[in-house]
Short mmCIF file of C-alpha atoms in Angstrom, two decimals:
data_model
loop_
_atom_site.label_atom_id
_atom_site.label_comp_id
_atom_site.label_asym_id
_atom_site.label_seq_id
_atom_site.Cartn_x
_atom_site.Cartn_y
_atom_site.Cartn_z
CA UNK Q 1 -118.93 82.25 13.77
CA UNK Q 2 -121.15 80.30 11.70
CA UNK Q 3 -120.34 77.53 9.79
CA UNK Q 4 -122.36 75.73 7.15
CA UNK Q 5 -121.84 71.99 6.52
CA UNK Q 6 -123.47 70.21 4.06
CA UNK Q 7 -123.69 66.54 3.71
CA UNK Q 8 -123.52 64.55 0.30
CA UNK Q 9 -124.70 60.92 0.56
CA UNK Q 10 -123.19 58.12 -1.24
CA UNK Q 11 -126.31 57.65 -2.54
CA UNK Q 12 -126.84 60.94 -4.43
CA UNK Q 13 -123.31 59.57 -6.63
CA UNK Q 14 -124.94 56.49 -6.68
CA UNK Q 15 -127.90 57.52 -8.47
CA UNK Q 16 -126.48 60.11 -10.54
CA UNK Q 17 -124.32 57.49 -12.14
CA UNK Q 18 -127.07 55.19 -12.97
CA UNK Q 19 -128.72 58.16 -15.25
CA UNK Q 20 -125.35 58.85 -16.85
CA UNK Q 21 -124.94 55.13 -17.66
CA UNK Q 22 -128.40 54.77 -18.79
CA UNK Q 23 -128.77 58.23 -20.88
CA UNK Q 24 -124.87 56.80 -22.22
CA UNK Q 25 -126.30 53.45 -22.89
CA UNK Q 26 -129.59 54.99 -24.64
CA UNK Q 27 -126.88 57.11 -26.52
CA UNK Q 28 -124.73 54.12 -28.04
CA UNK Q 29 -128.13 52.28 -28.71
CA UNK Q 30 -129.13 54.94 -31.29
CA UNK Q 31 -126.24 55.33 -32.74
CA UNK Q 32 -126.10 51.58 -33.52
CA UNK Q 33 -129.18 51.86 -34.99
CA UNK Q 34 -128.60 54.21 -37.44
CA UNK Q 35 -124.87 52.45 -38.34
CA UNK Q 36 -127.07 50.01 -39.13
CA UNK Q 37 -129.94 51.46 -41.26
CA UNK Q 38 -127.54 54.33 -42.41
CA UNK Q 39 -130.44 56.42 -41.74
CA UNK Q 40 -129.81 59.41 -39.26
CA UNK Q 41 -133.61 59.72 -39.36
CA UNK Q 42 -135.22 56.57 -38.33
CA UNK Q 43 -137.83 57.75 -36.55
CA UNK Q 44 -140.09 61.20 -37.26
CA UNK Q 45 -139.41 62.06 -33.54
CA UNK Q 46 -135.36 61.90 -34.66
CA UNK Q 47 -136.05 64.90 -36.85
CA UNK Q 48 -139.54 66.10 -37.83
CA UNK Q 49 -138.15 68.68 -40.46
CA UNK Q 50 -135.53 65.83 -42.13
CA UNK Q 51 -138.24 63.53 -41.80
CA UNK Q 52 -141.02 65.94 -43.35
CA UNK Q 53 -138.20 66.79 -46.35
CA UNK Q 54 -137.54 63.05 -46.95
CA UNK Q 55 -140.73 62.28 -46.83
CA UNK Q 56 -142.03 65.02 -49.56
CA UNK Q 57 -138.97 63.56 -51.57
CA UNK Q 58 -140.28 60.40 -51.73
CA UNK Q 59 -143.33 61.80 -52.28
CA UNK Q 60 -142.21 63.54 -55.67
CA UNK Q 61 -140.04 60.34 -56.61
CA UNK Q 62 -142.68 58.02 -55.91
CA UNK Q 63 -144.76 60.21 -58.72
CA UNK Q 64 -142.13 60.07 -60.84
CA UNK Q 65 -142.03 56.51 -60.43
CA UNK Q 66 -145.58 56.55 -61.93
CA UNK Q 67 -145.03 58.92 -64.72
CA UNK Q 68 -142.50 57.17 -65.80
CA UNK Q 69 -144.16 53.60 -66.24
CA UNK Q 70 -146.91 55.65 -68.16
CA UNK Q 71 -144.63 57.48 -70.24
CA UNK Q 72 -143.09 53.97 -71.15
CA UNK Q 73 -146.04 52.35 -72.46
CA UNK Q 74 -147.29 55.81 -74.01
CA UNK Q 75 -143.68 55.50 -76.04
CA UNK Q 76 -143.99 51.58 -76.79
CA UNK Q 77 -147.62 52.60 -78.65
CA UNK Q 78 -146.10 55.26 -80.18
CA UNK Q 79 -143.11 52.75 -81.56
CA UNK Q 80 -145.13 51.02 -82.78
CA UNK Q 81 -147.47 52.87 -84.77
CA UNK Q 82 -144.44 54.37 -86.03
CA UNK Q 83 -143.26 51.00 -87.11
CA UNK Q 84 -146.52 50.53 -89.03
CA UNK Q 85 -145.83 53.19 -90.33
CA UNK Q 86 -143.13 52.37 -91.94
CA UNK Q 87 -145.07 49.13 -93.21
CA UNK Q 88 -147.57 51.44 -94.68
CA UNK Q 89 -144.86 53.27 -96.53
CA UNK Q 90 -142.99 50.34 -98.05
CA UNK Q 91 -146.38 48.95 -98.84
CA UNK Q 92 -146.73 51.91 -100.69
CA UNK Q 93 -143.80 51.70 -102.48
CA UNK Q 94 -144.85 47.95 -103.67
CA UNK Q 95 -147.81 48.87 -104.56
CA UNK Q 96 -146.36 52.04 -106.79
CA UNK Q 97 -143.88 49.99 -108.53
CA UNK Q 98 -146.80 47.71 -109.98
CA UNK Q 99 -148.73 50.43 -111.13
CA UNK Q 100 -145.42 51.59 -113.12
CA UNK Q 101 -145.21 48.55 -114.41
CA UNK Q 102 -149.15 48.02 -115.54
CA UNK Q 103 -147.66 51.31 -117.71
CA UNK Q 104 -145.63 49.25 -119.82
CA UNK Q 105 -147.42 48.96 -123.21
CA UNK Q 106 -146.83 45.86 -124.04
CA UNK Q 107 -148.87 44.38 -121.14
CA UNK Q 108 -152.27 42.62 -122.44
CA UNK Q 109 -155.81 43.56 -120.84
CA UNK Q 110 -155.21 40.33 -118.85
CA UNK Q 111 -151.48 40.94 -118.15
CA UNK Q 112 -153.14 43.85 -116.27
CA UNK Q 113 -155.80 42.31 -114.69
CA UNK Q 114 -153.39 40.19 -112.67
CA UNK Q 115 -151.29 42.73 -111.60
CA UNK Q 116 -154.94 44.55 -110.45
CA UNK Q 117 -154.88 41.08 -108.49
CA UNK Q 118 -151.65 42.19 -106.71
CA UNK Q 119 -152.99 45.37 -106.35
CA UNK Q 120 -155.63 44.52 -104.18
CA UNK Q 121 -153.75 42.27 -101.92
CA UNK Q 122 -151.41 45.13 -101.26
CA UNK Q 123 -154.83 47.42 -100.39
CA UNK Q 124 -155.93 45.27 -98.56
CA UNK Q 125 -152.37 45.08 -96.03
CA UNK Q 126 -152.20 48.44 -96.22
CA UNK Q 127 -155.89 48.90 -94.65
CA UNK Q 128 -154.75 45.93 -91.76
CA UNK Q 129 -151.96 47.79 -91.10
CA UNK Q 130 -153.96 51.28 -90.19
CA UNK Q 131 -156.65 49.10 -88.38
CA UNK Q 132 -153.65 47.85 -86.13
CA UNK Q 133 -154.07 47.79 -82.45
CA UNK Q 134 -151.32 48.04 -79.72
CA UNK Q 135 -150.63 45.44 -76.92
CA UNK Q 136 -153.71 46.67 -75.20
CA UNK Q 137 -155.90 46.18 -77.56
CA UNK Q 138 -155.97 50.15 -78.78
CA UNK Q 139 -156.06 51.11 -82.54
CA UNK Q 140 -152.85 52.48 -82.94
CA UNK Q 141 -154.44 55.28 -85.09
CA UNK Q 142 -157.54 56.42 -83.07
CA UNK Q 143 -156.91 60.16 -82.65
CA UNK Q 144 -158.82 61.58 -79.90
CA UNK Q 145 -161.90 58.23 -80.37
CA UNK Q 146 -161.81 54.84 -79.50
CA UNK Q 147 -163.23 53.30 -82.13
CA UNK Q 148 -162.32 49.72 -82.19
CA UNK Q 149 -161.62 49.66 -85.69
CA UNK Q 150 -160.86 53.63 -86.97
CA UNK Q 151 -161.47 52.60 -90.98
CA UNK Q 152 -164.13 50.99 -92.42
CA UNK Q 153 -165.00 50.63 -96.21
CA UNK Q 154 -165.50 49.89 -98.65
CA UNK Q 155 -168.79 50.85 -99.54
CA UNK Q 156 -171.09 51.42 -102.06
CA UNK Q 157 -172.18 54.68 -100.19
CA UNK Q 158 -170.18 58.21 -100.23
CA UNK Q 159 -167.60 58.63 -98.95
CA UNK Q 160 -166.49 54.73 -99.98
CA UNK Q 161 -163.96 54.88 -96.74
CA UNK Q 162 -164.91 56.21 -93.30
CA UNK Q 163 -162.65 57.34 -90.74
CA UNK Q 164 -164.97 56.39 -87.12
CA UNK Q 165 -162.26 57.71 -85.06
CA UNK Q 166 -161.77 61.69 -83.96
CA UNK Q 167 -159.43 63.62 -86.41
CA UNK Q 168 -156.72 65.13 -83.77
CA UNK Q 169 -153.26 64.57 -81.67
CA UNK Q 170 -153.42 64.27 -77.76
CA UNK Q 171 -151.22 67.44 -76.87
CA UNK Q 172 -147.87 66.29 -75.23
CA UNK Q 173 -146.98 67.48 -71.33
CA UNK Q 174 -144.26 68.35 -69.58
CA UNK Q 175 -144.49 64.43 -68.51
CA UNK Q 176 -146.50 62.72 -71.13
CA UNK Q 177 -146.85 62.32 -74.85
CA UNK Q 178 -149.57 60.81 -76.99
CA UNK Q 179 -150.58 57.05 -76.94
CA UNK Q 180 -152.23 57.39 -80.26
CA UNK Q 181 -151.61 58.84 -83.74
CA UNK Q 182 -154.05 60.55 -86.23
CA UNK Q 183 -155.06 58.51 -88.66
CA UNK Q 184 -157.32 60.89 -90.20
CA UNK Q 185 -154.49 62.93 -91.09
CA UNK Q 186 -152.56 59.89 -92.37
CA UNK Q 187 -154.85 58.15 -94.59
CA UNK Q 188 -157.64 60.61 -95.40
CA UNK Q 189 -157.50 63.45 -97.68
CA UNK Q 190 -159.01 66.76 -97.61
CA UNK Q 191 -160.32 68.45 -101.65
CA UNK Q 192 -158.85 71.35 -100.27
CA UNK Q 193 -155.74 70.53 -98.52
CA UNK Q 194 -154.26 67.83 -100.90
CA UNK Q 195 -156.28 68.09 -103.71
CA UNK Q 196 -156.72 64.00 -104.69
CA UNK Q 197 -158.62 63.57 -107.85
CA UNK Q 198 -158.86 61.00 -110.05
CA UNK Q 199 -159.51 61.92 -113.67
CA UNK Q 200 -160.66 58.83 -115.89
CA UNK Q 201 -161.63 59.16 -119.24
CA UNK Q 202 -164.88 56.98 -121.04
CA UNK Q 203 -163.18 54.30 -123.63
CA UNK Q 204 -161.31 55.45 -125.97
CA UNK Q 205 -160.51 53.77 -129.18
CA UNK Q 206 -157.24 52.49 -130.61
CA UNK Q 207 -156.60 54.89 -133.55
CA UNK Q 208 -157.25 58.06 -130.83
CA UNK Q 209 -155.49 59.17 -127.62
CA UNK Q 210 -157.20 61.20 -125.35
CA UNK Q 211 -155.32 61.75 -121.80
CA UNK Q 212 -155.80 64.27 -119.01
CA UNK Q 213 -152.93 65.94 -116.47
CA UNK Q 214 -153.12 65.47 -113.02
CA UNK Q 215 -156.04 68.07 -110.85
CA UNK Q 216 -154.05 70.93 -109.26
CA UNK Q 217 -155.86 73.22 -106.93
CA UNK Q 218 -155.42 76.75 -107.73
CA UNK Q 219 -157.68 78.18 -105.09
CA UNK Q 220 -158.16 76.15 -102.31
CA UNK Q 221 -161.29 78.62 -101.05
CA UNK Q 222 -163.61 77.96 -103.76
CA UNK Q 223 -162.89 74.27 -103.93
CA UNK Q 224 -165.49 71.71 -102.89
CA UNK Q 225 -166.24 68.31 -102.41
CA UNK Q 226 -167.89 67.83 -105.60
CA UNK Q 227 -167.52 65.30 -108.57
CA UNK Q 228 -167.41 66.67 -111.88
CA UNK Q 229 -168.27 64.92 -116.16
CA UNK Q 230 -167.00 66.84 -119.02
CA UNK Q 231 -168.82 65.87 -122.11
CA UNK Q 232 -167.48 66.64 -125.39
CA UNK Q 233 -169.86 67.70 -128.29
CA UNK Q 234 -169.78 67.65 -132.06
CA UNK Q 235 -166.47 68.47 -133.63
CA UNK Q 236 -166.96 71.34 -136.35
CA UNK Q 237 -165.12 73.44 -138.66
CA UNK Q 238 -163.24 75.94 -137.12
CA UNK Q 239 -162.76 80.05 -138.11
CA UNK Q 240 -159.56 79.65 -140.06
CA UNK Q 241 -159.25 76.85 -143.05
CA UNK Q 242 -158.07 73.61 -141.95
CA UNK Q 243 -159.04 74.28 -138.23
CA UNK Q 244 -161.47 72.72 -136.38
CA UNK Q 245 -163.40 73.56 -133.05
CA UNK Q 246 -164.97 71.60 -130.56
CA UNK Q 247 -167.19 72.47 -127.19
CA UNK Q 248 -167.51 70.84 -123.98
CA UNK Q 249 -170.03 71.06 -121.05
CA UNK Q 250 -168.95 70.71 -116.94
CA UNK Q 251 -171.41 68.87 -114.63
CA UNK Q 252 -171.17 68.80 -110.92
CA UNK Q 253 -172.58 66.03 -109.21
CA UNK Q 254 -172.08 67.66 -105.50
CA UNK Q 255 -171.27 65.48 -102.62
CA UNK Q 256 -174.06 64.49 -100.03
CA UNK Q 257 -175.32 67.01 -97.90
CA UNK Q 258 -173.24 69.50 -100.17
CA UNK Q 259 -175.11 72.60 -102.17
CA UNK Q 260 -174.37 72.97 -105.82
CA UNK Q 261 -172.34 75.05 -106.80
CA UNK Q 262 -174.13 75.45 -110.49
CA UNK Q 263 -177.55 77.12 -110.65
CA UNK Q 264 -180.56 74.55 -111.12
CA UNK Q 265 -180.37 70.82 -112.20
CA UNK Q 266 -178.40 69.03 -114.02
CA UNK Q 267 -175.83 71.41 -112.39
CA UNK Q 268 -174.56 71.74 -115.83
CA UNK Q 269 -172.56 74.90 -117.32
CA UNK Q 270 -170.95 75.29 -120.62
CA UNK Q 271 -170.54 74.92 -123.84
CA UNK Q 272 -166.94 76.11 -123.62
CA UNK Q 273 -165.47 76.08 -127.02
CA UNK Q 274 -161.77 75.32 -127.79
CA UNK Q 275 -161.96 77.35 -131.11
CA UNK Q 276 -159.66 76.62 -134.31
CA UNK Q 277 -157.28 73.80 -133.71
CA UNK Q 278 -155.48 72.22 -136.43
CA UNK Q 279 -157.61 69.41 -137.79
CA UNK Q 280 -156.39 66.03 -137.22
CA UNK Q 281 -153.81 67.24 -134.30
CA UNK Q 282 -154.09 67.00 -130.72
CA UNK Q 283 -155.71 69.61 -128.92
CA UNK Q 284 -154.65 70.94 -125.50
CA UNK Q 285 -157.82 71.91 -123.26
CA UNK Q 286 -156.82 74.10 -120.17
CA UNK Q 287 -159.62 74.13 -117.69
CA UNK Q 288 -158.22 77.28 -116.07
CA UNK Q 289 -160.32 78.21 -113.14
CA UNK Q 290 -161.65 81.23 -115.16
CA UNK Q 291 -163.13 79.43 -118.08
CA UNK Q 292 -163.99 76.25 -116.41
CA UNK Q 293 -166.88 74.45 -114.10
CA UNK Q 294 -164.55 72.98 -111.60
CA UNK Q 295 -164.11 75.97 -109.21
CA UNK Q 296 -160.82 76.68 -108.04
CA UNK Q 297 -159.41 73.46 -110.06
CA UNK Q 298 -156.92 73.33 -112.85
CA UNK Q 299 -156.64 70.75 -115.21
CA UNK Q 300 -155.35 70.25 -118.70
CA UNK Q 301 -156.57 67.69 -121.41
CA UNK Q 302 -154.40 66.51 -123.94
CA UNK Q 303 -155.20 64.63 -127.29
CA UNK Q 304 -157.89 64.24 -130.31
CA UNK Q 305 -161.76 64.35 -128.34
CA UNK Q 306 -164.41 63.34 -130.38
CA UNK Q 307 -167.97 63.92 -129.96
CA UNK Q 308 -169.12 61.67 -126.71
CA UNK Q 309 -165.99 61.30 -125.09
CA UNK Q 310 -166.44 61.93 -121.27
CA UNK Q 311 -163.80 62.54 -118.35
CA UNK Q 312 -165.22 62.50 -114.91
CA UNK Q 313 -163.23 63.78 -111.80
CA UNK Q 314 -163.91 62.41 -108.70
CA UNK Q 315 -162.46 63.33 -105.05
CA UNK Q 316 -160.34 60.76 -102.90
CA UNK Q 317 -161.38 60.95 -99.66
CA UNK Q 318 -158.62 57.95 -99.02
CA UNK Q 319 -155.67 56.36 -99.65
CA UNK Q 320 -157.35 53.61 -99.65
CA UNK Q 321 -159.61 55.10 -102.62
CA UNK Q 322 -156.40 56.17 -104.94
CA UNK Q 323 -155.65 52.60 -104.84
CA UNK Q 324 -159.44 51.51 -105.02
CA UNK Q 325 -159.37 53.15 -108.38
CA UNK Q 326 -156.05 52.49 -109.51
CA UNK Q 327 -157.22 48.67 -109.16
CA UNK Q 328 -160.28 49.07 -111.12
CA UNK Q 329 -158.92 51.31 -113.85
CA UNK Q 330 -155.84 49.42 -114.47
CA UNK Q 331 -157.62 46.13 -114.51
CA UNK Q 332 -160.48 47.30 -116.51
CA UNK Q 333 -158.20 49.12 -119.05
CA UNK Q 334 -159.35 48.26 -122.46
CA UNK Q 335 -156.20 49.80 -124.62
CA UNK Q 336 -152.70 51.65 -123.62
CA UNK Q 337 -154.66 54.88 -123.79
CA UNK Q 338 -156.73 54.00 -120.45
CA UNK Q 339 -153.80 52.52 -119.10
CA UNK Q 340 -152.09 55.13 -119.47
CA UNK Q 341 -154.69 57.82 -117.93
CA UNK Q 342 -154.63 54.78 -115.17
CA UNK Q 343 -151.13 54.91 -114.26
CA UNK Q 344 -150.36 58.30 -114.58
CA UNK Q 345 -153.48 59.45 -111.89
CA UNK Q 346 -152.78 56.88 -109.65
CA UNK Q 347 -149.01 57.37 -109.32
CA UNK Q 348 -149.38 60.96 -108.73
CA UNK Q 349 -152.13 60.59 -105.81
CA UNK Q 350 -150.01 57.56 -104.18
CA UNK Q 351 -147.21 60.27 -103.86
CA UNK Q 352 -149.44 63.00 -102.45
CA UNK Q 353 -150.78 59.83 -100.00
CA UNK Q 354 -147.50 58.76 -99.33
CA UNK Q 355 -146.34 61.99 -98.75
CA UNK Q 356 -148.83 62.43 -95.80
CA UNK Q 357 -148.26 59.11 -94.29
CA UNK Q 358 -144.94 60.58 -94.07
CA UNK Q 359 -145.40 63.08 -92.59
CA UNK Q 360 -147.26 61.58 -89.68
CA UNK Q 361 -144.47 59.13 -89.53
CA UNK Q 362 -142.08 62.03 -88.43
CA UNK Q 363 -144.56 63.47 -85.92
CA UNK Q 364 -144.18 59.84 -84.64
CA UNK Q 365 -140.50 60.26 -84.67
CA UNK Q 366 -140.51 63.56 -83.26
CA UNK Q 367 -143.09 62.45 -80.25
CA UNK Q 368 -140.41 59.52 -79.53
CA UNK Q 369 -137.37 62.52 -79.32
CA UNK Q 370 -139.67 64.18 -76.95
CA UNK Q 371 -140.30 60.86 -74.58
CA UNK Q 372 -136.60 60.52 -74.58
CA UNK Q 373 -136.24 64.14 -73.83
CA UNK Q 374 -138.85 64.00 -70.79
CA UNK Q 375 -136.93 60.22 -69.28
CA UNK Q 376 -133.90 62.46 -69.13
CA UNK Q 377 -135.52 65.44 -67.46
CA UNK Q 378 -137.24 63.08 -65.49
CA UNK Q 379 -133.94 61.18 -64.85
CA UNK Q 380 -132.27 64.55 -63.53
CA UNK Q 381 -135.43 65.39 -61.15
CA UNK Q 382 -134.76 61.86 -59.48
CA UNK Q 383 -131.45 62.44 -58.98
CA UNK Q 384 -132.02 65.64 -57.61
CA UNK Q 385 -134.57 64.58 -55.28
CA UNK Q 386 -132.92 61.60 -53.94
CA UNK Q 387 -129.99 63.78 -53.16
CA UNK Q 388 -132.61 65.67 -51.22
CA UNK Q 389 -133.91 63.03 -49.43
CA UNK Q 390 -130.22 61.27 -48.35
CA UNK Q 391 -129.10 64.92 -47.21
CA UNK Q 392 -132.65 64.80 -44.87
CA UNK Q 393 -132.23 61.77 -43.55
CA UNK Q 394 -129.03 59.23 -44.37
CA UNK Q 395 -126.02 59.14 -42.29
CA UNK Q 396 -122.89 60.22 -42.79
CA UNK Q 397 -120.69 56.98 -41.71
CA UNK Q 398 -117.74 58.76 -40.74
CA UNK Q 399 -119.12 61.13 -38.49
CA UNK Q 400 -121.85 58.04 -37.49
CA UNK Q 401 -118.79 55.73 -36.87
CA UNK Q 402 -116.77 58.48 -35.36
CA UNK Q 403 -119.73 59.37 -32.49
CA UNK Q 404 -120.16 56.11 -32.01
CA UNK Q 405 -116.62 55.37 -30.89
CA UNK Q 406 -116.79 58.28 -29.16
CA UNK Q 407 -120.15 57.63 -27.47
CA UNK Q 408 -118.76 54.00 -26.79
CA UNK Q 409 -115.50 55.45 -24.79
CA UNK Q 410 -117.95 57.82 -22.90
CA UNK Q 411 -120.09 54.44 -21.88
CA UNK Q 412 -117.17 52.66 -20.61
CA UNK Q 413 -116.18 55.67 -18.78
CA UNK Q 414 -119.62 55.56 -17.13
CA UNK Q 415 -119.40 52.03 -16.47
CA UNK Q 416 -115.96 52.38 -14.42
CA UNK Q 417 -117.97 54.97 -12.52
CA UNK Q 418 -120.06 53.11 -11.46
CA UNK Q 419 -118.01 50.54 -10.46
CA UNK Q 420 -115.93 52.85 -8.31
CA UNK Q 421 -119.50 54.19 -6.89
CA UNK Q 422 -120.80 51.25 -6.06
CA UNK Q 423 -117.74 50.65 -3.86
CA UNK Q 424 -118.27 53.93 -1.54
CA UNK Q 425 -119.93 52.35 1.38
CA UNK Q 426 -119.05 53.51 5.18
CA UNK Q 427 -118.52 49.04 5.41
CA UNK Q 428 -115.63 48.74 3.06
CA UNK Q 429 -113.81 51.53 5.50
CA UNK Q 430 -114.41 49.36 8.47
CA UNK Q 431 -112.21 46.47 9.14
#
């Protein structure tokens, strides 16, 4: 009968106990590590897929990071133009509340040449504040250009007031908003859109009053960028007894690089009559657009014309030209009937003007809703993806604390194992 013996060495135990201590020891050593980063991934090699999640994570929170600090600065601009804004529009205001007051008719020629002195100071803010720059040296009012100062003027030349920046607004993102407002849209006025004449009238004496309404458009298609001079001719006796009629010519002076609307030079058309008006009495002239010179304008003039008398209507390409000519009419007004015409042109255009700096002012607002609408999205991505990251690579202490212990019982386990190994020698048997 065979037997089979086998032999086991004391040194066989003895090594396998040295690679459980050290794999046990190796064992504790992470764990203390990561008690003590709180990172279950502190190496790539711990876990490539954690540490490729945590590391795209960062990634996106990292860009984030950056979108954020850009978004900031984008809504500090934006603040303040918005805040100038605001200037603009109580400058506005001032400046409206003098020219109701140059209405009073008690005022003297010079009475109203000082307040035309106020006048201009206040134009002159008001043109600072849309030349304003941020903290980085950017107009606030730019647009899409980067022209270091967006207005200019004023000049002798047409237009009196140029805008050097590019009319438009930088489209907002899903993580940005504009850094810049447009000022075209603020201070300049389109024929067209807004319609900003100003109708003045040649001097008119004392013992007559001769006043105009305000320009409406009444087709914005046909209108143009043209100036136009109505000239009264020669009252004469009208049809009907004790009636008398008078006729008027319209002449276009078109703006540069315009065509004429009227055939030939002067660009002149008319006589239009206004037939049979009581003599003596005011007469209303409606410059309908069917009857009239000024294409697609309305206007209506009010009062006793005499032979000579002239109105012009000129475009305001400006804000800054309503209150050009509110200066110069109200201080050159010779009697209450030009101060009159003065006031009442000027207040109605500084409402249309104010009306569009308005405007801009709540895009401004609305831009600063939508920055604090994208921090908050932004705010919820972050939290999302830093949840993301901790689940890829933090520790959970509890479970961390609990292997450890464990790991640490399983060490001193190995240790006494070794202890009683290292004692099985043939030696300590022999006495």
């Amino acid at each position: 009968m065979a037997v089979n013996l086998s032999r086991l060495a004391s040194a066989n135990t003895y090594d396998n106990a040295i690679s459980n201590l050290a794999k046990r020891q190796t064992a504790l050593s992470n764990l203390q590590e990561n008690l003590t980063s709180g990172k279950k991934v502190v190496r790539a090699s711990d876990d490539p897929t954690g540490a490729a999640q945590a590391e795209r994570a960062l990634t996106r929170l990292a860009r984030i990071a950056t979108d954020q600090r850009a978004l900031e600065s984008q809504r500090n601009t934006i603040a303040n133009a918005e805040s100038t804004l605001g200037d603009v529009v109580d400058a506005i205001q001032q400046f409206r509340e003098l020219v109701v007051s140059a209405g009073n008719g008690s005022h003297t020629p010079a009475e109203r040449k000082t307040i035309a002195n106020q006048l201009q100071g206040l134009r002159e803010q008001i043109l600072t504040y849309a030349n304003r720059k941020d903290t980085n040296g950017q107009p606030l009012f730019g647009a899409l250009a980067s022209a270091a100062e967006p207005f200019t003027g004023p000049t002798t030349t047409v237009p009196d007031y140029t805008y050097n920046g590019l009319p438009g607004q930088t489209a907002t993102s899903e993580i940005a908003i504009a850094s810049t407002l447009d000022g075209e849209s603020a201070f300049m006025h389109q024929t067209s859109r807004d319609g900003v004449y100003n109708v003045s009238t040649s001097t008119i004496p004392s013992d007559r009053a001769l006043t105009t309404s305000n320009v409406t458009v009444a087709d914005s298609s046909l209108v143009s960028r043209a100036s136009y001079k109505i000239t009264f001719g020669p009252v004469t006796a009208g049809a009907t007894a004790g009636t008398s009629s008078i006729s008027y010519t319209v002449e276009e002076i078109p703006a540069t690089g315009d065509l004429p609307t009227f055939p030939g030079p002067p660009y002149q058309v008319g006589p239009f009559t206004v037939p049979d008006y009581p003599t003596g009495k005011p007469v209303s002239v409606n410059q309908a657009p069917a009857i009239n010179g000024m294409p697609g304008l309305s206007l209506t003039i009010t009062g006793t014309p005499a032979a000579g008398d002239v109105i012009t209507v000129d475009p305001n390409p400006s804000i800054f030209s309503v209150m050009d000519d509110a200066i110069r009419d109200i201080g050159g007004a010779a009697n209450s009937n030009a101060a009159t015409q003065a006031v009442g042109q000027a207040i109605y255009n500084l409402d249309i003007g104010m009306n569009r700096v308005s405007a801009i002012r709540g895009q401004a607002g609305d831009l600063l809703n939508r920055a604090d609408r994208i921090t908050s999205n932004q705010e919820s991505k972050s939290i999302q993806l830093e949840a993301d990251r901790s689940r890829a690579e933090d520790l959970d202490m509890i479970k961390g604390i609990a292997d450890f212990q464990n790991q640490q019982t399983g060490y001193q386990a190995a240790l006494q194992s070794y202890a009683q190994v290292q004692k099985l020698s043939l030696f300590n048997f022999i006495s």
